[in-house]
């Protein structure tokens, strides 16, 4: 009577244990599958990252300026900015002081971060005013390829009294536009080409009505006027020409503004050619030019090369507005007597 | 024997269930971390995880990358497009997910579908797979988190909104792809602990209950199991006891027992014949069962039948079914010679038993005397009676009456007819209130109501005091 339960119990226990064990093992979860967030357009750099990049750039500028060693610039400068800064440092070395080296503050009032997934990418930043209360600088930083760092590509001084267009918040990012983007009143490349023509030909330009009048045109115009008056005297019999062209191999940089327009930044090359009668000597009109000329003997011919940067606001297509200059820089980087 | 076996098995199963439940939360408890490893495949010094892999198990992950020897290894986390852009055309190992809980699924990486325009200059060269460059991704502005080290490097990453990829790179000429190990914390739940323990406890209790019930039953001298199935016509089944003398002996003994329990019934007990005795059975129903032990020990053989009817009759009585009045369903009572004769008569059936009631006095208010017929009903018959009762209940009864009684007095069709017939000469028709009341009383058989409907002048008298009858019947029914 007692033997029977004893015989059956182990079997029952085994059955129960087996059932439970199966239930337990059956509930071991399958490994989850990746469930990433959906792709969404966003800034390629966070604000922290962008600030870090700008800090790096600023550190390189500082280090190069302190040691007057342009080779240090290559780590974080490229394109027109590298050329200009290198020239400025050489001028500073020749002149023995850094007065003519553009001051670029290390604090920023606005970051404009691209959203593009392709390269090159361009981010922008607007600095605060300088210690001398000069207008803020607009910086453009380029990442040419994924394995490159962001490098300072160019800068302009904002024109005084200008109203900057609004940009999307840095947490949303602003789209970089192609040079031939057709959503604008004028494509970025065309805007730069036409603006160069306006600078070259002045009021005779066919495109002058596309652009609002601005300080840079006035500056170049008045400078040319002065030079022409000086050279156009009977005993001098000189000539003065100015030609401004978009810098080769430096594609324009464009970024979408909040109103659907674009801010376009471009490098221009301005070349002044002055001649005078035989025997006359033409000295560079700028301190940079003098420093660049150095010990070379002035002749009756002078070719000043300027590396210019301009920032333009291009309204969206169909807008009843003109292209407007936001800022510029006009820095002599070469001089020649031939 | 079967019960003992069942109880033992239940207890053992309960212990096993509880043990397994506890074990699931202790020795079999899952590790607090998930550690998965990716072994690089093919050429290349790079390992890249798909977006979503880093946060597969938990938002925070610890990445460990190891390269053979002392080579430099760099870990970086960046947006998936940035990592893909950085990798470019280089061969790499792609981590697509978890293949199981301990290893990562890997695949040979496909070259970036859209090389950036800046790299597109050597589009011709892009056709042939690029060779591992050994470039160090460390320091790139795009990374959100990064770490470099020699041989082994560890990086912790907490998930953020967005699509993030991990880039692990062996750095330097001839670098090899690192082995990547991802470690996530895991919230370990023990879902089987309490279910197991509770089920175990329940099983053990059930087993104990089975064993204990069995033991107790063993203590009581065998209530025959058939009691559950059939309400035996006690005397019919045991013809030997049907002799009046023995029945009287038993009656006397049982009545004596009852005097201890029921002071009220004590006086009548010796005087009333079987019918009275049987009538009192339902009254003491529960007590009698409780009292069965002493009584049965006193007279083991006869106690059995008495206990049986009381147990089975009681529910029928409480059910307020009209069965006592059903002539066909009330077979002759073996022990009651008088009842035997009268109950055979359909019309007299309610009365015969009840006729003896009035002398009983106090106990007249007790449940119907006709319960004397009950022991002869099988369960099937009871069921049939209840069915009948239900049908009877379906008959229209005024809401007022229902409200008065608090329960539905069931007046079966046949019952009503039986009640009406004697009353037919003078009583109000059954359709009137008084008639229905009379039928109702007849059904319940209190206050000598059963015989009285036969005398016309009593019917109104009864009608005067419906509340008392109601109360009594309710009391009897609720007992």
mmCIF file of N, CA and C in Angstrom, chain B residues 291-375:
data_model
loop_
_atom_site.group_PDB
_atom_site.id
_atom_site.type_symbol
_atom_site.label_atom_id
_atom_site.label_comp_id
_atom_site.label_asym_id
_atom_site.label_seq_id
_atom_site.Cartn_x
_atom_site.Cartn_y
_atom_site.Cartn_z
ATOM 1 N N UNK B 291 -23.913 15.700 15.442
ATOM 2 C CA UNK B 291 -24.144 14.807 16.570
ATOM 3 C C UNK B 291 -24.055 13.345 16.174
ATOM 4 N N UNK B 292 -23.785 13.131 14.931
ATOM 5 C CA UNK B 292 -23.816 11.753 14.456
ATOM 6 C C UNK B 292 -22.795 10.881 15.164
ATOM 7 N N UNK B 293 -21.687 11.473 15.513
ATOM 8 C CA UNK B 293 -20.637 10.662 16.116
ATOM 9 C C UNK B 293 -21.099 9.964 17.395
ATOM 10 N N UNK B 294 -21.578 10.747 18.372
ATOM 11 C CA UNK B 294 -22.020 10.052 19.594
ATOM 12 C C UNK B 294 -23.142 9.056 19.324
ATOM 13 N N UNK B 295 -24.048 9.512 18.510
ATOM 14 C CA UNK B 295 -25.184 8.632 18.300
ATOM 15 C C UNK B 295 -24.756 7.354 17.583
ATOM 16 N N UNK B 296 -23.897 7.530 16.659
ATOM 17 C CA UNK B 296 -23.492 6.350 15.913
ATOM 18 C C UNK B 296 -22.649 5.416 16.755
ATOM 19 N N UNK B 297 -21.886 5.992 17.586
ATOM 20 C CA UNK B 297 -21.110 5.093 18.439
ATOM 21 C C UNK B 297 -22.049 4.293 19.330
ATOM 22 N N UNK B 298 -23.146 4.910 19.687
ATOM 23 C CA UNK B 298 -24.089 4.195 20.542
ATOM 24 C C UNK B 298 -24.740 3.050 19.784
ATOM 25 N N UNK B 299 -25.136 3.318 18.602
ATOM 26 C CA UNK B 299 -25.802 2.259 17.852
ATOM 27 C C UNK B 299 -25.342 2.325 16.390
ATOM 28 N N UNK B 300 -24.256 1.795 16.150
ATOM 29 C CA UNK B 300 -23.639 1.925 14.842
ATOM 30 C C UNK B 300 -24.542 1.531 13.674
ATOM 31 N N UNK B 301 -25.237 0.450 13.744
ATOM 32 C CA UNK B 301 -25.895 0.036 12.509
ATOM 33 C C UNK B 301 -27.038 0.961 12.125
ATOM 34 N N UNK B 302 -27.801 1.400 13.078
ATOM 35 C CA UNK B 302 -28.978 2.170 12.737
ATOM 36 C C UNK B 302 -28.666 3.635 12.506
ATOM 37 N N UNK B 303 -27.587 4.073 13.023
ATOM 38 C CA UNK B 303 -27.250 5.485 12.858
ATOM 39 C C UNK B 303 -27.054 5.827 11.392
ATOM 40 N N UNK B 304 -26.611 4.913 10.686
ATOM 41 C CA UNK B 304 -26.280 5.185 9.292
ATOM 42 C C UNK B 304 -27.467 5.659 8.469
ATOM 43 N N UNK B 305 -28.556 4.945 8.527
ATOM 44 C CA UNK B 305 -29.676 5.420 7.708
ATOM 45 C C UNK B 305 -30.160 6.772 8.166
ATOM 46 N N UNK B 306 -30.135 7.020 9.437
ATOM 47 C CA UNK B 306 -30.686 8.283 9.924
ATOM 48 C C UNK B 306 -29.839 9.449 9.454
ATOM 49 N N UNK B 307 -28.581 9.245 9.512
ATOM 50 C CA UNK B 307 -27.702 10.333 9.074
ATOM 51 C C UNK B 307 -27.900 10.598 7.598
ATOM 52 N N UNK B 308 -28.087 9.565 6.883
ATOM 53 C CA UNK B 308 -28.153 9.726 5.428
ATOM 54 C C UNK B 308 -29.334 10.560 4.976
ATOM 55 N N UNK B 309 -30.536 10.202 5.410
ATOM 56 C CA UNK B 309 -31.638 11.032 4.945
ATOM 57 C C UNK B 309 -31.502 12.460 5.410
ATOM 58 N N UNK B 310 -31.060 12.640 6.621
ATOM 59 C CA UNK B 310 -30.999 14.012 7.107
ATOM 60 C C UNK B 310 -30.063 14.835 6.246
ATOM 61 N N UNK B 311 -29.012 14.217 5.849
ATOM 62 C CA UNK B 311 -28.056 14.962 5.041
ATOM 63 C C UNK B 311 -28.644 15.316 3.691
ATOM 64 N N UNK B 312 -29.362 14.414 3.153
ATOM 65 C CA UNK B 312 -29.826 14.670 1.798
ATOM 66 C C UNK B 312 -31.173 15.358 1.768
ATOM 67 N N UNK B 313 -31.925 15.165 2.790
ATOM 68 C CA UNK B 313 -33.240 15.784 2.795
ATOM 69 C C UNK B 313 -33.110 17.286 2.973
ATOM 70 N N UNK B 314 -32.189 17.643 3.766
ATOM 71 C CA UNK B 314 -32.085 19.051 4.138
ATOM 72 C C UNK B 314 -32.013 19.976 2.942
ATOM 73 N N UNK B 315 -31.118 19.730 2.056
ATOM 74 C CA UNK B 315 -31.056 20.656 0.923
ATOM 75 C C UNK B 315 -32.377 20.700 0.183
ATOM 76 N N UNK B 316 -33.014 19.625 0.107
ATOM 77 C CA UNK B 316 -34.281 19.639 -0.615
ATOM 78 C C UNK B 316 -35.278 20.525 0.107
ATOM 79 N N UNK B 317 -35.241 20.487 1.403
ATOM 80 C CA UNK B 317 -36.168 21.295 2.161
ATOM 81 C C UNK B 317 -35.845 22.771 2.013
ATOM 82 N N UNK B 318 -34.598 23.060 2.132
ATOM 83 C CA UNK B 318 -34.214 24.469 2.018
ATOM 84 C C UNK B 318 -34.523 24.977 0.634
ATOM 85 N N UNK B 319 -34.479 24.115 -0.293
ATOM 86 C CA UNK B 319 -34.790 24.527 -1.650
ATOM 87 C C UNK B 319 -36.256 24.876 -1.794
ATOM 88 N N UNK B 320 -37.025 24.635 -0.771
ATOM 89 C CA UNK B 320 -38.437 25.001 -0.758
ATOM 90 C C UNK B 320 -39.189 24.373 -1.911
ATOM 91 N N UNK B 321 -38.735 23.261 -2.284
ATOM 92 C CA UNK B 321 -39.406 22.626 -3.408
ATOM 93 C C UNK B 321 -40.714 21.990 -2.931
ATOM 94 N N UNK B 322 -41.616 21.904 -3.820
ATOM 95 C CA UNK B 322 -42.930 21.415 -3.444
ATOM 96 C C UNK B 322 -43.023 19.900 -3.451
ATOM 97 N N UNK B 323 -41.889 19.269 -3.517
ATOM 98 C CA UNK B 323 -41.953 17.814 -3.714
ATOM 99 C C UNK B 323 -42.790 17.062 -2.696
ATOM 100 N N UNK B 324 -42.857 17.545 -1.451
ATOM 101 C CA UNK B 324 -43.609 16.710 -0.510
ATOM 102 C C UNK B 324 -45.020 16.481 -0.982
ATOM 103 N N UNK B 325 -45.547 17.442 -1.706
ATOM 104 C CA UNK B 325 -46.934 17.329 -2.078
ATOM 105 C C UNK B 325 -47.129 16.470 -3.322
ATOM 106 N N UNK B 326 -46.024 16.206 -3.956
ATOM 107 C CA UNK B 326 -46.220 15.447 -5.195
ATOM 108 C C UNK B 326 -46.546 13.992 -4.875
ATOM 109 N N UNK B 327 -47.671 13.595 -5.254
ATOM 110 C CA UNK B 327 -48.101 12.248 -4.895
ATOM 111 C C UNK B 327 -47.205 11.194 -5.538
ATOM 112 N N UNK B 328 -46.965 11.364 -6.811
ATOM 113 C CA UNK B 328 -46.213 10.332 -7.519
ATOM 114 C C UNK B 328 -44.807 10.210 -7.011
ATOM 115 N N UNK B 329 -44.279 11.307 -6.554
ATOM 116 C CA UNK B 329 -42.869 11.310 -6.188
ATOM 117 C C UNK B 329 -42.678 10.868 -4.749
ATOM 118 N N UNK B 330 -43.724 10.696 -4.045
ATOM 119 C CA UNK B 330 -43.593 10.283 -2.659
ATOM 120 C C UNK B 330 -43.962 8.820 -2.499
ATOM 121 N N UNK B 331 -42.985 8.007 -2.571
ATOM 122 C CA UNK B 331 -43.271 6.583 -2.416
ATOM 123 C C UNK B 331 -43.642 6.283 -0.976
ATOM 124 N N UNK B 332 -44.292 5.217 -0.794
ATOM 125 C CA UNK B 332 -44.743 4.857 0.548
ATOM 126 C C UNK B 332 -43.602 4.823 1.523
ATOM 127 N N UNK B 333 -43.803 5.384 2.663
ATOM 128 C CA UNK B 333 -42.759 5.370 3.675
ATOM 129 C C UNK B 333 -42.782 4.011 4.377
ATOM 130 N N UNK B 334 -41.649 3.424 4.314
ATOM 131 C CA UNK B 334 -41.562 2.068 4.845
ATOM 132 C C UNK B 334 -41.825 1.998 6.334
ATOM 133 N N UNK B 335 -41.312 2.977 7.026
ATOM 134 C CA UNK B 335 -41.384 2.872 8.480
ATOM 135 C C UNK B 335 -42.729 3.351 9.023
ATOM 136 N N UNK B 336 -43.382 4.210 8.264
ATOM 137 C CA UNK B 336 -44.645 4.727 8.765
ATOM 138 C C UNK B 336 -45.823 3.938 8.176
ATOM 139 N N UNK B 337 -46.425 3.094 8.943
ATOM 140 C CA UNK B 337 -47.512 2.275 8.429
ATOM 141 C C UNK B 337 -48.681 3.161 8.020
ATOM 142 N N UNK B 338 -48.890 4.145 8.831
ATOM 143 C CA UNK B 338 -50.005 5.060 8.554
ATOM 144 C C UNK B 338 -49.744 5.843 7.269
ATOM 145 N N UNK B 339 -48.555 6.392 7.247
ATOM 146 C CA UNK B 339 -48.178 7.179 6.072
ATOM 147 C C UNK B 339 -48.235 6.313 4.831
ATOM 148 N N UNK B 340 -47.912 5.105 4.988
ATOM 149 C CA UNK B 340 -47.875 4.222 3.851
ATOM 150 C C UNK B 340 -49.226 4.227 3.146
ATOM 151 N N UNK B 341 -50.211 4.155 3.952
ATOM 152 C CA UNK B 341 -51.517 4.083 3.344
ATOM 153 C C UNK B 341 -51.989 5.404 2.787
ATOM 154 N N UNK B 342 -51.802 6.415 3.566
ATOM 155 C CA UNK B 342 -52.372 7.700 3.164
ATOM 156 C C UNK B 342 -51.630 8.340 2.027
ATOM 157 N N UNK B 343 -50.359 8.165 2.043
ATOM 158 C CA UNK B 343 -49.587 8.858 1.006
ATOM 159 C C UNK B 343 -49.839 8.264 -0.360
ATOM 160 N N UNK B 344 -50.338 7.110 -0.349
ATOM 161 C CA UNK B 344 -50.689 6.532 -1.634
ATOM 162 C C UNK B 344 -51.801 7.331 -2.289
ATOM 163 N N UNK B 345 -52.573 7.957 -1.481
ATOM 164 C CA UNK B 345 -53.668 8.751 -2.018
ATOM 165 C C UNK B 345 -53.152 10.130 -2.432
ATOM 166 N N UNK B 346 -53.336 10.390 -3.653
ATOM 167 C CA UNK B 346 -52.744 11.621 -4.187
ATOM 168 C C UNK B 346 -53.314 12.864 -3.524
ATOM 169 N N UNK B 347 -54.568 12.906 -3.383
ATOM 170 C CA UNK B 347 -55.168 14.121 -2.866
ATOM 171 C C UNK B 347 -54.869 14.300 -1.393
ATOM 172 N N UNK B 348 -54.755 13.227 -0.704
ATOM 173 C CA UNK B 348 -54.558 13.324 0.734
ATOM 174 C C UNK B 348 -53.093 13.498 1.097
ATOM 175 N N UNK B 349 -52.250 13.312 0.128
ATOM 176 C CA UNK B 349 -50.823 13.268 0.423
ATOM 177 C C UNK B 349 -50.337 14.394 1.327
ATOM 178 N N UNK B 350 -50.681 15.592 1.046
ATOM 179 C CA UNK B 350 -50.147 16.652 1.897
ATOM 180 C C UNK B 350 -50.696 16.534 3.313
ATOM 181 N N UNK B 351 -51.902 16.168 3.399
ATOM 182 C CA UNK B 351 -52.547 16.199 4.692
ATOM 183 C C UNK B 351 -52.068 15.098 5.619
ATOM 184 N N UNK B 352 -51.995 13.928 5.097
ATOM 185 C CA UNK B 352 -51.794 12.787 5.961
ATOM 186 C C UNK B 352 -50.671 12.985 6.946
ATOM 187 N N UNK B 353 -49.577 13.402 6.424
ATOM 188 C CA UNK B 353 -48.445 13.608 7.312
ATOM 189 C C UNK B 353 -48.735 14.783 8.224
ATOM 190 N N UNK B 354 -49.362 15.762 7.658
ATOM 191 C CA UNK B 354 -49.546 16.992 8.408
ATOM 192 C C UNK B 354 -50.643 16.860 9.452
ATOM 193 N N UNK B 355 -51.491 15.963 9.221
ATOM 194 C CA UNK B 355 -52.595 15.796 10.176
ATOM 195 C C UNK B 355 -52.057 15.550 11.558
ATOM 196 N N UNK B 356 -50.957 14.921 11.609
ATOM 197 C CA UNK B 356 -50.410 14.611 12.910
ATOM 198 C C UNK B 356 -49.649 15.794 13.478
ATOM 199 N N UNK B 357 -49.538 16.758 12.679
ATOM 200 C CA UNK B 357 -48.708 17.880 13.116
ATOM 201 C C UNK B 357 -49.333 18.718 14.213
ATOM 202 N N UNK B 358 -50.573 19.091 14.070
ATOM 203 C CA UNK B 358 -51.122 20.026 15.029
ATOM 204 C C UNK B 358 -50.835 19.669 16.480
ATOM 205 N N UNK B 359 -50.942 18.450 16.874
ATOM 206 C CA UNK B 359 -50.632 18.136 18.273
ATOM 207 C C UNK B 359 -49.193 18.495 18.616
ATOM 208 N N UNK B 360 -48.396 18.493 17.661
ATOM 209 C CA UNK B 360 -46.989 18.751 17.946
ATOM 210 C C UNK B 360 -46.804 20.147 18.491
ATOM 211 N N UNK B 361 -47.698 21.026 18.113
ATOM 212 C CA UNK B 361 -47.622 22.371 18.701
ATOM 213 C C UNK B 361 -46.481 23.181 18.139
ATOM 214 N N UNK B 362 -45.524 23.386 18.972
ATOM 215 C CA UNK B 362 -44.406 24.270 18.610
ATOM 216 C C UNK B 362 -43.748 23.820 17.332
ATOM 217 N N UNK B 363 -43.605 22.559 17.235
ATOM 218 C CA UNK B 363 -42.881 22.081 16.070
ATOM 219 C C UNK B 363 -43.730 22.115 14.814
ATOM 220 N N UNK B 364 -44.997 22.469 14.959
ATOM 221 C CA UNK B 364 -45.845 22.547 13.778
ATOM 222 C C UNK B 364 -45.341 23.634 12.842
ATOM 223 N N UNK B 365 -44.732 24.605 13.437
ATOM 224 C CA UNK B 365 -44.226 25.695 12.598
ATOM 225 C C UNK B 365 -42.965 25.278 11.851
ATOM 226 N N UNK B 366 -42.478 24.159 12.224
ATOM 227 C CA UNK B 366 -41.225 23.708 11.598
ATOM 228 C C UNK B 366 -41.503 23.232 10.175
ATOM 229 N N UNK B 367 -40.473 22.963 9.487
ATOM 230 C CA UNK B 367 -40.615 22.531 8.087
ATOM 231 C C UNK B 367 -41.632 21.419 7.935
ATOM 232 N N UNK B 368 -42.117 21.326 6.767
ATOM 233 C CA UNK B 368 -43.301 20.527 6.495
ATOM 234 C C UNK B 368 -43.184 19.115 7.031
ATOM 235 N N UNK B 369 -44.290 18.664 7.517
ATOM 236 C CA UNK B 369 -44.324 17.312 8.030
ATOM 237 C C UNK B 369 -44.163 16.309 6.912
ATOM 238 N N UNK B 370 -44.521 16.748 5.779
ATOM 239 C CA UNK B 370 -44.486 15.804 4.678
ATOM 240 C C UNK B 370 -43.085 15.386 4.308
ATOM 241 N N UNK B 371 -42.139 15.991 4.939
ATOM 242 C CA UNK B 371 -40.770 15.575 4.633
ATOM 243 C C UNK B 371 -40.563 14.132 4.981
ATOM 244 N N UNK B 372 -41.525 13.580 5.672
ATOM 245 C CA UNK B 372 -41.432 12.168 5.978
ATOM 246 C C UNK B 372 -41.282 11.346 4.716
ATOM 247 N N UNK B 373 -41.663 11.905 3.631
ATOM 248 C CA UNK B 373 -41.579 11.145 2.395
ATOM 249 C C UNK B 373 -40.182 11.176 1.793
ATOM 250 N N UNK B 374 -39.394 12.063 2.278
ATOM 251 C CA UNK B 374 -38.139 12.316 1.569
ATOM 252 C C UNK B 374 -37.194 11.151 1.440
ATOM 253 N N UNK B 375 -37.018 10.387 2.424
ATOM 254 C CA UNK B 375 -35.950 9.402 2.317
ATOM 255 C C UNK B 375 -36.126 8.479 1.127
#
